[in-house]
mmCIF file of C-alpha atoms in Angstrom:
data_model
loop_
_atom_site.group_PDB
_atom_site.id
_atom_site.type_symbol
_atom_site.label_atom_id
_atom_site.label_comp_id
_atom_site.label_asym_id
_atom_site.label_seq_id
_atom_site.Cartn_x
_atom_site.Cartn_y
_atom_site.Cartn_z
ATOM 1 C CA UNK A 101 6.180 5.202 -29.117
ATOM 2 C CA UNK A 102 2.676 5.150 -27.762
ATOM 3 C CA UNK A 103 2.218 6.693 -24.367
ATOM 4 C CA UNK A 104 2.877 10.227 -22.765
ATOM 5 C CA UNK A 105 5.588 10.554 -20.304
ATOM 6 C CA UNK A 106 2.482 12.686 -18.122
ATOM 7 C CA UNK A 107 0.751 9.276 -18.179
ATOM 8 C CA UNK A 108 3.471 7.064 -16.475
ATOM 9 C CA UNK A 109 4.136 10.044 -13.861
ATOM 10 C CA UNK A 110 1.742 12.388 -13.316
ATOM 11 C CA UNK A 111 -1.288 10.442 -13.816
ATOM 12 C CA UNK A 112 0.343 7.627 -11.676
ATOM 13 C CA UNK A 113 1.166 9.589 -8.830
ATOM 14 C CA UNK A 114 -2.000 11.270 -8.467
ATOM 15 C CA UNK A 115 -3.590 8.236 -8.425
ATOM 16 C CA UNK A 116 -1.056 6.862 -5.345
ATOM 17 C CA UNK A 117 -1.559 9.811 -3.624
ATOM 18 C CA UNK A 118 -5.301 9.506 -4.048
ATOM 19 C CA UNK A 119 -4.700 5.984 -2.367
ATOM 20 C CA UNK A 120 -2.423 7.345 0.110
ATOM 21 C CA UNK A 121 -4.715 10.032 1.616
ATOM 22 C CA UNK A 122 -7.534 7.348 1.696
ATOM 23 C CA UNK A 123 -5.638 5.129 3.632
ATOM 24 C CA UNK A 124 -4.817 7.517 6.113
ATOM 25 C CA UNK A 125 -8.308 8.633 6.453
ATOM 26 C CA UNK A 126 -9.254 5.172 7.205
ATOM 27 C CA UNK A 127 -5.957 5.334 9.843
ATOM 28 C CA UNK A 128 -7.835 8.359 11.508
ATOM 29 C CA UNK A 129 -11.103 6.535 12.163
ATOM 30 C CA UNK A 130 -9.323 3.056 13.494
ATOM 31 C CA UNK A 131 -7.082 5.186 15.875
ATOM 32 C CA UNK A 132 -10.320 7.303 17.326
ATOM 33 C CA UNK A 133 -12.005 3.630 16.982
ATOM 34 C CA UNK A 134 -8.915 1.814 19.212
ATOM 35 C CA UNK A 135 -8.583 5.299 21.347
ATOM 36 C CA UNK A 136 -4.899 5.294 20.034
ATOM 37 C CA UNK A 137 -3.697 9.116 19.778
ATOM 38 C CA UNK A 138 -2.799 9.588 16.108
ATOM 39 C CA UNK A 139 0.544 10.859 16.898
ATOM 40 C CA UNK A 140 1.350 7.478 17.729
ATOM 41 C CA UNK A 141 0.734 5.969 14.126
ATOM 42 C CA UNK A 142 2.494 9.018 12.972
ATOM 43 C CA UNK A 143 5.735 8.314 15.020
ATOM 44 C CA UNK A 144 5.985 4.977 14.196
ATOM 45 C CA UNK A 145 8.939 3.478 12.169
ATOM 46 C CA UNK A 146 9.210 -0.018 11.318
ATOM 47 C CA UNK A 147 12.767 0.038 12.235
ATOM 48 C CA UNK A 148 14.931 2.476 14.624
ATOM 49 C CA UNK A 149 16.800 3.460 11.282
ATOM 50 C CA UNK A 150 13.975 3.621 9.058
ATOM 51 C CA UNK A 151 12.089 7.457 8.998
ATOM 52 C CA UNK A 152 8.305 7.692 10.626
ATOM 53 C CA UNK A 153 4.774 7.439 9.114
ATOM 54 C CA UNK A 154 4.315 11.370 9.023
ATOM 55 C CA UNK A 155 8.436 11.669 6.971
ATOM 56 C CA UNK A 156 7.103 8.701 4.629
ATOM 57 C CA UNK A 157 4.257 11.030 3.841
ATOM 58 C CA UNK A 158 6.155 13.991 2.943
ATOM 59 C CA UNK A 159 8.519 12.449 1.122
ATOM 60 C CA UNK A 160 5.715 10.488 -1.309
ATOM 61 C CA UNK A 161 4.204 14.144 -1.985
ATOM 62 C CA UNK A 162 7.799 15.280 -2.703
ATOM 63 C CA UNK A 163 9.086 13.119 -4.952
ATOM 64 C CA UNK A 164 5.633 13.101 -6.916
ATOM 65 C CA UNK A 165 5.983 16.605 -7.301
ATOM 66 C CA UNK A 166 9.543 17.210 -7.972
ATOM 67 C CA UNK A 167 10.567 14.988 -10.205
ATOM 68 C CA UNK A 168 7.419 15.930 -12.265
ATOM 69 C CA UNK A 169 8.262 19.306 -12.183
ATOM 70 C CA UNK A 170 11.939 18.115 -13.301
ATOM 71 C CA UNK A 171 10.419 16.614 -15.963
ATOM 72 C CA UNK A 172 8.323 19.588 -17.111
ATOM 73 C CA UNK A 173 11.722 21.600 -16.902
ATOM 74 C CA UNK A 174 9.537 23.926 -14.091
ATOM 75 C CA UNK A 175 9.886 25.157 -10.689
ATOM 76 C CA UNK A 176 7.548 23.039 -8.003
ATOM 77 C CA UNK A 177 5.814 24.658 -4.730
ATOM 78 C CA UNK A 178 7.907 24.093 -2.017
ATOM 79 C CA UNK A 179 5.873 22.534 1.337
ATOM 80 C CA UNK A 180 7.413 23.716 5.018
ATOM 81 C CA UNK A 181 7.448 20.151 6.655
ATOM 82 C CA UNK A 182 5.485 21.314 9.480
ATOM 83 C CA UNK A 183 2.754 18.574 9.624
ATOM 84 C CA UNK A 184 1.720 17.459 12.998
ATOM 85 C CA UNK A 185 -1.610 15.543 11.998
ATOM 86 C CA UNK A 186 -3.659 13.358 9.764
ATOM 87 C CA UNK A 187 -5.483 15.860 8.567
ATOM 88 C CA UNK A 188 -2.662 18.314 7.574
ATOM 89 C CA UNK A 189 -0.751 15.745 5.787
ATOM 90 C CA UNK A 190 -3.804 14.720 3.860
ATOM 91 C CA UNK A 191 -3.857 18.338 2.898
ATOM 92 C CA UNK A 192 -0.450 18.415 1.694
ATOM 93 C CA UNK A 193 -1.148 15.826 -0.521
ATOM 94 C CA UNK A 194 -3.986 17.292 -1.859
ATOM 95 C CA UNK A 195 -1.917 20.320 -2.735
ATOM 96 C CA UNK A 196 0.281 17.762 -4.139
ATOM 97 C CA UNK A 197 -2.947 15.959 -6.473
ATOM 98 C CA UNK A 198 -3.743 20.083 -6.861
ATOM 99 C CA UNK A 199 0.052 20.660 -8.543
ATOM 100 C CA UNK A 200 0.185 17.291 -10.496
ATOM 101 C CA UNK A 201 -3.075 18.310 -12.080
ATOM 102 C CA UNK A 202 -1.742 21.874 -12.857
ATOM 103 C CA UNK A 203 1.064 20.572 -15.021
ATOM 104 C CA UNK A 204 -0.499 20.160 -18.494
ATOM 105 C CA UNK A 205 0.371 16.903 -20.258
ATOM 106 C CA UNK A 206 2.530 18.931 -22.995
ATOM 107 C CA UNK A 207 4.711 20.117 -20.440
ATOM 108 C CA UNK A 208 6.418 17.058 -20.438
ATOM 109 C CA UNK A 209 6.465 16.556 -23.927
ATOM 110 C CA UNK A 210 10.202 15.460 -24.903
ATOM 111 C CA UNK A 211 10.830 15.249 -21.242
ATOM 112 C CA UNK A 212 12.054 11.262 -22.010
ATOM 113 C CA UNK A 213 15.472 12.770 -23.598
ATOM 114 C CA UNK A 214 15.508 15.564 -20.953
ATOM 115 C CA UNK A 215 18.770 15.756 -18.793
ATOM 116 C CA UNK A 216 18.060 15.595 -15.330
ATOM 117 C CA UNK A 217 19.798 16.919 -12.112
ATOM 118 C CA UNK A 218 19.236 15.532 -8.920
ATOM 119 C CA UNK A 219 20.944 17.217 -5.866
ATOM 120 C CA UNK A 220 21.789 14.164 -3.629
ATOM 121 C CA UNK A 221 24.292 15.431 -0.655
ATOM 122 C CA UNK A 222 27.215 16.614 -2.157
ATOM 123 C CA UNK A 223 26.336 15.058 -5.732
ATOM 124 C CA UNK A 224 24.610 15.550 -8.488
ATOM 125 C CA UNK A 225 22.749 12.831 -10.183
ATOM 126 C CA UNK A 226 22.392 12.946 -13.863
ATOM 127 C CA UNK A 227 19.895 11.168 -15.863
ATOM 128 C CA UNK A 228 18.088 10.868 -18.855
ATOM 129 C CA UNK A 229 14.084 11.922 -18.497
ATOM 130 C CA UNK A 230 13.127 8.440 -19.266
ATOM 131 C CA UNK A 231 15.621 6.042 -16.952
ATOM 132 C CA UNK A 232 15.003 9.143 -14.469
ATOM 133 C CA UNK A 233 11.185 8.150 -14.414
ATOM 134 C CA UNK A 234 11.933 4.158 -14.880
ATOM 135 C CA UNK A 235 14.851 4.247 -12.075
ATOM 136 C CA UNK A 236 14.584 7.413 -9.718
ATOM 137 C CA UNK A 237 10.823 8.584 -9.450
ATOM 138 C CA UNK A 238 8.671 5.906 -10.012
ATOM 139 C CA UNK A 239 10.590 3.442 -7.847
ATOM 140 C CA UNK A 240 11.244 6.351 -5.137
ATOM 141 C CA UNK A 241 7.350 7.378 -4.860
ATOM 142 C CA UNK A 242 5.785 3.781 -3.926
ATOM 143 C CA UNK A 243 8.729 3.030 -2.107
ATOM 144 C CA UNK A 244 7.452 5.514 0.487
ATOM 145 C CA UNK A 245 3.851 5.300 -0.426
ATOM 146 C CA UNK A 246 4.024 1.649 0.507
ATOM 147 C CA UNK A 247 6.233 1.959 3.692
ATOM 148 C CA UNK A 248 3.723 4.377 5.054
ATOM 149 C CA UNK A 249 1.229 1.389 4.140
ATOM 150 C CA UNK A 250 3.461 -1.279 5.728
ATOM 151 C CA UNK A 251 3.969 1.061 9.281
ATOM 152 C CA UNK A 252 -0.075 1.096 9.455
ATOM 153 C CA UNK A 253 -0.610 -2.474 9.097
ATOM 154 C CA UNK A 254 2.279 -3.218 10.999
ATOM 155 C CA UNK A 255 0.454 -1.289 13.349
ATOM 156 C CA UNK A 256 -2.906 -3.150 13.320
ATOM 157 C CA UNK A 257 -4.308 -0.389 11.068
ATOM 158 C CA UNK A 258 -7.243 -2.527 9.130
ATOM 159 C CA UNK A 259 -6.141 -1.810 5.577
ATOM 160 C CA UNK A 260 -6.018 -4.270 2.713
ATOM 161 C CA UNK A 261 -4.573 -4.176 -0.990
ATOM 162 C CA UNK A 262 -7.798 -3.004 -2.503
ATOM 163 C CA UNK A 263 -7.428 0.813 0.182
ATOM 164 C CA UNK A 264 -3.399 0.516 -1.756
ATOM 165 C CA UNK A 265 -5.086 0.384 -5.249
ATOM 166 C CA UNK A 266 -7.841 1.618 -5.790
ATOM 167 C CA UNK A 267 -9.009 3.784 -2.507
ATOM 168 C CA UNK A 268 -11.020 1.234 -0.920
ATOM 169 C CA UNK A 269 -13.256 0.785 -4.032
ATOM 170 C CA UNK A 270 -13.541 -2.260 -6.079
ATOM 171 C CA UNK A 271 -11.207 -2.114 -9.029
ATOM 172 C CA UNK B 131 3.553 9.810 -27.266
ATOM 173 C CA UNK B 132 6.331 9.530 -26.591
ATOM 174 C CA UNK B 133 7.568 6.293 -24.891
ATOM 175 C CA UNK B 134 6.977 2.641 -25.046
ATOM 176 C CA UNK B 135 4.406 0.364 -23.046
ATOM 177 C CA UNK B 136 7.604 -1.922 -22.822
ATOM 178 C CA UNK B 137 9.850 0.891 -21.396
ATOM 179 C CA UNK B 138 7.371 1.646 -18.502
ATOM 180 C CA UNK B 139 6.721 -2.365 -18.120
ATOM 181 C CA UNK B 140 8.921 -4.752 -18.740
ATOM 182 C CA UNK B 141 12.173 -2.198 -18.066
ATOM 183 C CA UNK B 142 11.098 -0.998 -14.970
ATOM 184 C CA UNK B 143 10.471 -4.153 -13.516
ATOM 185 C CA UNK B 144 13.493 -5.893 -15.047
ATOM 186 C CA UNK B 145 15.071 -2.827 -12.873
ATOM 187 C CA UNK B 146 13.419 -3.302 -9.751
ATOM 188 C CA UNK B 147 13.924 -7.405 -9.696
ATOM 189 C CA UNK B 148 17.360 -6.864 -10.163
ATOM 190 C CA UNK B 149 17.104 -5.010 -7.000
ATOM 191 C CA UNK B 150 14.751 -7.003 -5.298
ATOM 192 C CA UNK B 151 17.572 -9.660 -5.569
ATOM 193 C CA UNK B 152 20.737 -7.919 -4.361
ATOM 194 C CA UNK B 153 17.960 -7.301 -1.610
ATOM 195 C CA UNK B 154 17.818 -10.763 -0.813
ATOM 196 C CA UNK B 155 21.567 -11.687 -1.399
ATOM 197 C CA UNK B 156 22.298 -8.907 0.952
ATOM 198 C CA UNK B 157 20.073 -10.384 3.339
ATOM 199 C CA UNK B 158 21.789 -14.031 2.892
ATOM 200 C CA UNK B 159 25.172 -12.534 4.239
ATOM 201 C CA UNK B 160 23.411 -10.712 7.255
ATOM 202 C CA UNK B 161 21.954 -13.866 7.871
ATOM 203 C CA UNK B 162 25.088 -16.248 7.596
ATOM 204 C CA UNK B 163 26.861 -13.526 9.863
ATOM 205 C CA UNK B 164 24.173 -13.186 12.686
ATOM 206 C CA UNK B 165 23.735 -16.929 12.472
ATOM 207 C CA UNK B 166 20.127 -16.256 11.593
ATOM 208 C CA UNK B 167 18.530 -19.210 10.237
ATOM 209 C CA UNK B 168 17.556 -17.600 6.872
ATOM 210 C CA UNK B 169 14.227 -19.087 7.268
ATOM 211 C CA UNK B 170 13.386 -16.611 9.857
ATOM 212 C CA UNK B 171 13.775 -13.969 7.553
ATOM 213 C CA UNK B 172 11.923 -15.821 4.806
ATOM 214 C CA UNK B 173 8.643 -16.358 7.022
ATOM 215 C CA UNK B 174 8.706 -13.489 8.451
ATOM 216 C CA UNK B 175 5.702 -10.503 8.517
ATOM 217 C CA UNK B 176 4.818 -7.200 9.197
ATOM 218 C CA UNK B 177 1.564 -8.394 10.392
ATOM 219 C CA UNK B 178 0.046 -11.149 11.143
ATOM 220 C CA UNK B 179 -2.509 -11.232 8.439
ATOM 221 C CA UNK B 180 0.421 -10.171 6.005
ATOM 222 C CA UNK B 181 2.476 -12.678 3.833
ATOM 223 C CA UNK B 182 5.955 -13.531 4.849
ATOM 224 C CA UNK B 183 8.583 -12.669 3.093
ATOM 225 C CA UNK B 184 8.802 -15.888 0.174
ATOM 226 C CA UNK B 185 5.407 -14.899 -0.608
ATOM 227 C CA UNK B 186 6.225 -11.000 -1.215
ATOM 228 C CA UNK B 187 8.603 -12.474 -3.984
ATOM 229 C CA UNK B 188 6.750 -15.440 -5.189
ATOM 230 C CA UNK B 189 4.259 -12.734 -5.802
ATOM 231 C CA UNK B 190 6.406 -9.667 -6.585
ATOM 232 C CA UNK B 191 7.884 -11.741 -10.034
ATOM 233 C CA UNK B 192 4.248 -13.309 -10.982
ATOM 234 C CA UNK B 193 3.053 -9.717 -11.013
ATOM 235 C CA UNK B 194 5.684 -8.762 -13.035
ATOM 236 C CA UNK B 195 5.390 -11.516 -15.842
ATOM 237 C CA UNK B 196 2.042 -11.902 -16.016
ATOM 238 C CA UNK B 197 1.475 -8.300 -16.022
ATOM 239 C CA UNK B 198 3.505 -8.049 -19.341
ATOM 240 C CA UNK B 199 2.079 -11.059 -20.721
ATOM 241 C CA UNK B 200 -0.891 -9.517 -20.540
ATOM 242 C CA UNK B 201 -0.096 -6.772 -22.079
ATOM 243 C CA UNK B 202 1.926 -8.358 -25.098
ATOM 244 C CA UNK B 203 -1.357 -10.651 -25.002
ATOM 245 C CA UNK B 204 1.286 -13.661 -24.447
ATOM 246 C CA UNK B 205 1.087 -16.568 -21.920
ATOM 247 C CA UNK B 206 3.518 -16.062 -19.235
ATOM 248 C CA UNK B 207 5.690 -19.128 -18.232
ATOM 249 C CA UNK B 208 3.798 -20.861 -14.894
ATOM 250 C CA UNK B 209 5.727 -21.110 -11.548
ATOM 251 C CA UNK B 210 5.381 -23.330 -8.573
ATOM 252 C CA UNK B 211 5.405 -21.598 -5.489
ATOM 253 C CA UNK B 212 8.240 -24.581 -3.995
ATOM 254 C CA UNK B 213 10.732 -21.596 -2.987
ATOM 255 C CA UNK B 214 12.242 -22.518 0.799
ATOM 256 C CA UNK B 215 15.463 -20.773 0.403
ATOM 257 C CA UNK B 216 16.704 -17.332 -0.556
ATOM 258 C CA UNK B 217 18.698 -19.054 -3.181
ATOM 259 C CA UNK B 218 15.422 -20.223 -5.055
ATOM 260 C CA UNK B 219 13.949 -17.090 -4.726
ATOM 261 C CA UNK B 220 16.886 -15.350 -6.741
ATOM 262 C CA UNK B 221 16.775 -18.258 -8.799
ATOM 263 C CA UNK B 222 12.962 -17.261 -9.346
ATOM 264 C CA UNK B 223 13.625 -13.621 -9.798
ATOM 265 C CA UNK B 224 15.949 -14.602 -12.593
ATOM 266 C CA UNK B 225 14.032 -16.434 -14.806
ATOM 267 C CA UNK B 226 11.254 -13.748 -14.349
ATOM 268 C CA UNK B 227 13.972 -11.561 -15.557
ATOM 269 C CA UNK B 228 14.682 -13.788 -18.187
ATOM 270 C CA UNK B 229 10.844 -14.174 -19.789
ATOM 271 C CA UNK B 230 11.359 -10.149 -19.211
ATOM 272 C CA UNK B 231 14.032 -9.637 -21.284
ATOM 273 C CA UNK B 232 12.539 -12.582 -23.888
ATOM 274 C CA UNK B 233 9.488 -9.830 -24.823
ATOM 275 C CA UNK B 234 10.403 -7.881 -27.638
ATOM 276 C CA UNK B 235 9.244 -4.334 -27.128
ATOM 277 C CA UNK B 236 7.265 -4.396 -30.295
ATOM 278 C CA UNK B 237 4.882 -7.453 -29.009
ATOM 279 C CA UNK B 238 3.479 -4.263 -26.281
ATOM 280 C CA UNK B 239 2.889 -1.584 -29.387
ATOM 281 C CA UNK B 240 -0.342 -0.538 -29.211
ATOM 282 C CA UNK B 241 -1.360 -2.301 -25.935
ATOM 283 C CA UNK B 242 -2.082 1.067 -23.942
ATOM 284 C CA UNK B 243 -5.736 0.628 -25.757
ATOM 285 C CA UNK B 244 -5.996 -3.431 -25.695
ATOM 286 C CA UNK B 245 -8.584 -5.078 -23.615
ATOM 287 C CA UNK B 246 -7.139 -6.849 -20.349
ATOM 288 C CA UNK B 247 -8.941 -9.032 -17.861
ATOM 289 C CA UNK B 248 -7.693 -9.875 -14.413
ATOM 290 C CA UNK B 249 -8.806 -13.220 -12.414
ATOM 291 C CA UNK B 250 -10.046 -12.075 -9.058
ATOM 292 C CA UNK B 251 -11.824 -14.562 -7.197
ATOM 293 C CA UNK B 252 -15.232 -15.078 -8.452
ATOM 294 C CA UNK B 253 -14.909 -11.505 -10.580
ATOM 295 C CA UNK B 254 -13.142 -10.323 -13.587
ATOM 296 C CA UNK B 255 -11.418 -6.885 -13.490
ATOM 297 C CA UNK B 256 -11.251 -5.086 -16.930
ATOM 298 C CA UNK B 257 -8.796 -2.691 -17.794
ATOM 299 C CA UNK B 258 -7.465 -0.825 -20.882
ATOM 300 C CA UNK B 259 -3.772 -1.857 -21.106
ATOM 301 C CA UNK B 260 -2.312 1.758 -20.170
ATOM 302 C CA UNK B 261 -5.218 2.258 -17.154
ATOM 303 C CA UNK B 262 -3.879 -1.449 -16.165
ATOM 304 C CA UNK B 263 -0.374 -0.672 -16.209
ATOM 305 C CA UNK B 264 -1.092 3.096 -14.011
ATOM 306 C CA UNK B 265 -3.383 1.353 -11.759
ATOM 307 C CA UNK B 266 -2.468 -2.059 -10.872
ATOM 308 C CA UNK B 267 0.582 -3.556 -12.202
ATOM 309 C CA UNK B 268 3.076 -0.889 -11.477
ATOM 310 C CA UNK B 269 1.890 -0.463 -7.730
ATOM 311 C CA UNK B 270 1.349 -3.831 -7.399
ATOM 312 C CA UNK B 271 4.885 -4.908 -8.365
ATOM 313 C CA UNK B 272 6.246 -1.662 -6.456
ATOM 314 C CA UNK B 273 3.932 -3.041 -3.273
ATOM 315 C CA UNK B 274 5.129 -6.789 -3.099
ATOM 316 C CA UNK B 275 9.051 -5.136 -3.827
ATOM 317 C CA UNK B 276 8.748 -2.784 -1.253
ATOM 318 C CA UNK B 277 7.085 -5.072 1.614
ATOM 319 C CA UNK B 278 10.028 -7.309 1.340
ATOM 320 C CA UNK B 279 12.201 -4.476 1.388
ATOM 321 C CA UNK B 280 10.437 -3.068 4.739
ATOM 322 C CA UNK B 281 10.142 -7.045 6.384
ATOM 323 C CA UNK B 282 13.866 -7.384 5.798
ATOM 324 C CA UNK B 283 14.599 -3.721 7.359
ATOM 325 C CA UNK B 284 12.382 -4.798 10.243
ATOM 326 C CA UNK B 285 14.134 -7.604 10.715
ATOM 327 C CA UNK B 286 17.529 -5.856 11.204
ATOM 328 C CA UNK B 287 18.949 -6.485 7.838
ATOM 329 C CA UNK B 288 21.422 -3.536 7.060
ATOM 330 C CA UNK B 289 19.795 -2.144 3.916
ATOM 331 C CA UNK B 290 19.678 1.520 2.843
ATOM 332 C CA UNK B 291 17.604 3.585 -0.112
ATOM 333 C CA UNK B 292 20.522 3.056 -2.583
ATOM 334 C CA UNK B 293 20.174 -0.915 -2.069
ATOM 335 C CA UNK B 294 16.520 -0.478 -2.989
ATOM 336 C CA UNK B 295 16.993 1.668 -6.101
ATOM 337 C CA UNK B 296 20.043 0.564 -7.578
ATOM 338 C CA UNK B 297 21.699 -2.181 -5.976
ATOM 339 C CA UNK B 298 24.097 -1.138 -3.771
ATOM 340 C CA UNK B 299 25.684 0.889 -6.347
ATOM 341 C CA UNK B 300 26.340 4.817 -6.728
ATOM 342 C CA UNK B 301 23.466 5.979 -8.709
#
């Protein structure tokens, strides 16, 4: 027993997000660089089933902040999904960074035995706090943080795993 | 404190390999019935200064092992990167599952504050074992997992959101 729940979720999602708002700052300049309308990047899907850039976005914020609010047993902000550029959806997820930051670490004290409810359709999923973080959040959050990754490159976006982990900065 | 270096290592990633498999055994039988040549799928990229899809894996279950190697402060069995078939890859995703497994959660106690160095070209990254686990080896793993997830998807492989978290199965 050695390390806060708050660590492994908040404090790793505000770091992601941190990544993720840097890497689509760095999307903004190569599209004004390449004369590319942003909306483009922000349409694109790297399959005809898969959702676009600006979805991938809102999803990473929502998952970061719901299912740490789950785990703090408290209500999150809701976010219209109204976003129709760069710039707005790097300022959702600094209102995301601003929440995550809000929730004091003792909030989720416990939160590893917490039960869990996750409306999914017409279920409910039930889990543990722990196997919640370990299965559900973590999982879901860089699955989308890293798909919105994947449609920039994909898109000739000049990006490289140092702008995923650590903003661009050496590590 | 509440939970365990191990539950947020070595568990999670034992969960997402698992995954990461079913991924790939999935894409076998979309393969076999499109009469893709499964090597397609295994060289393909999302860009062309991306790795294909054997080296998302290859690099996806190094990540993994030597990531809680280092934390247990353990050396991690060594791989060659032979892989030219999907079998071998699951093959290779089950014996990083194995050395997973073979880590008793009490060799990670107290690594959140151990010292950990990372090769990196001509540098040496230094972490604290919790900072290490936030900020490179969960994204990392989630990154490489993820990339093969989205190349397969691009490729036309029928995969959906439960296949990524949970293997096909209800959650």
């Amino acid at each position: 027993m050695e390390v806060s729940m708050h660590a492994l979720s908040a404090e790793v999602f505000v770091n992601a997000l941190g990544n993720l708002s840097w890497i689509l700052e760095k999307a903004a300049g190569n599209a004004a660089q390449r004369k590319i309308d942003p909306a483009v990047l922000l349409g694109a899907r790297l399959a005809p089933d898969m959702l676009p850039l600006t979805r991938q976005v809102q999803i990473a914020c929502d998952l970061a902040k719901n299912s740490v609010a789950r785990l703090a047993a408290s209500e999150p902000p809701r976010f219209e999904d109204t976003e129709t550029s760069i710039e707005q959806l790097r300022a959702r997820i600094a209102r995301t960074i601003d929440f995550l930051k809000s929730v004091p670490p003792g909030a989720l004290e416990g939160s590893d035995t917490r039960d869990i409810r996750v409306p999914a359709g017409e279920r409910t999923l039930e889990f543990k706090g722990l196997d919640f973080l370990q299965r559900w959040a973590i999982p879901n959050v860089f699955f989308h943080f890293t798909t919105a990754y994947d449609i920039l490159r994909h898109n000739g976006v000049d990006l490289g795993k140092r702008d995923f982990l650590n903003a661009g900065r050496e590590l």
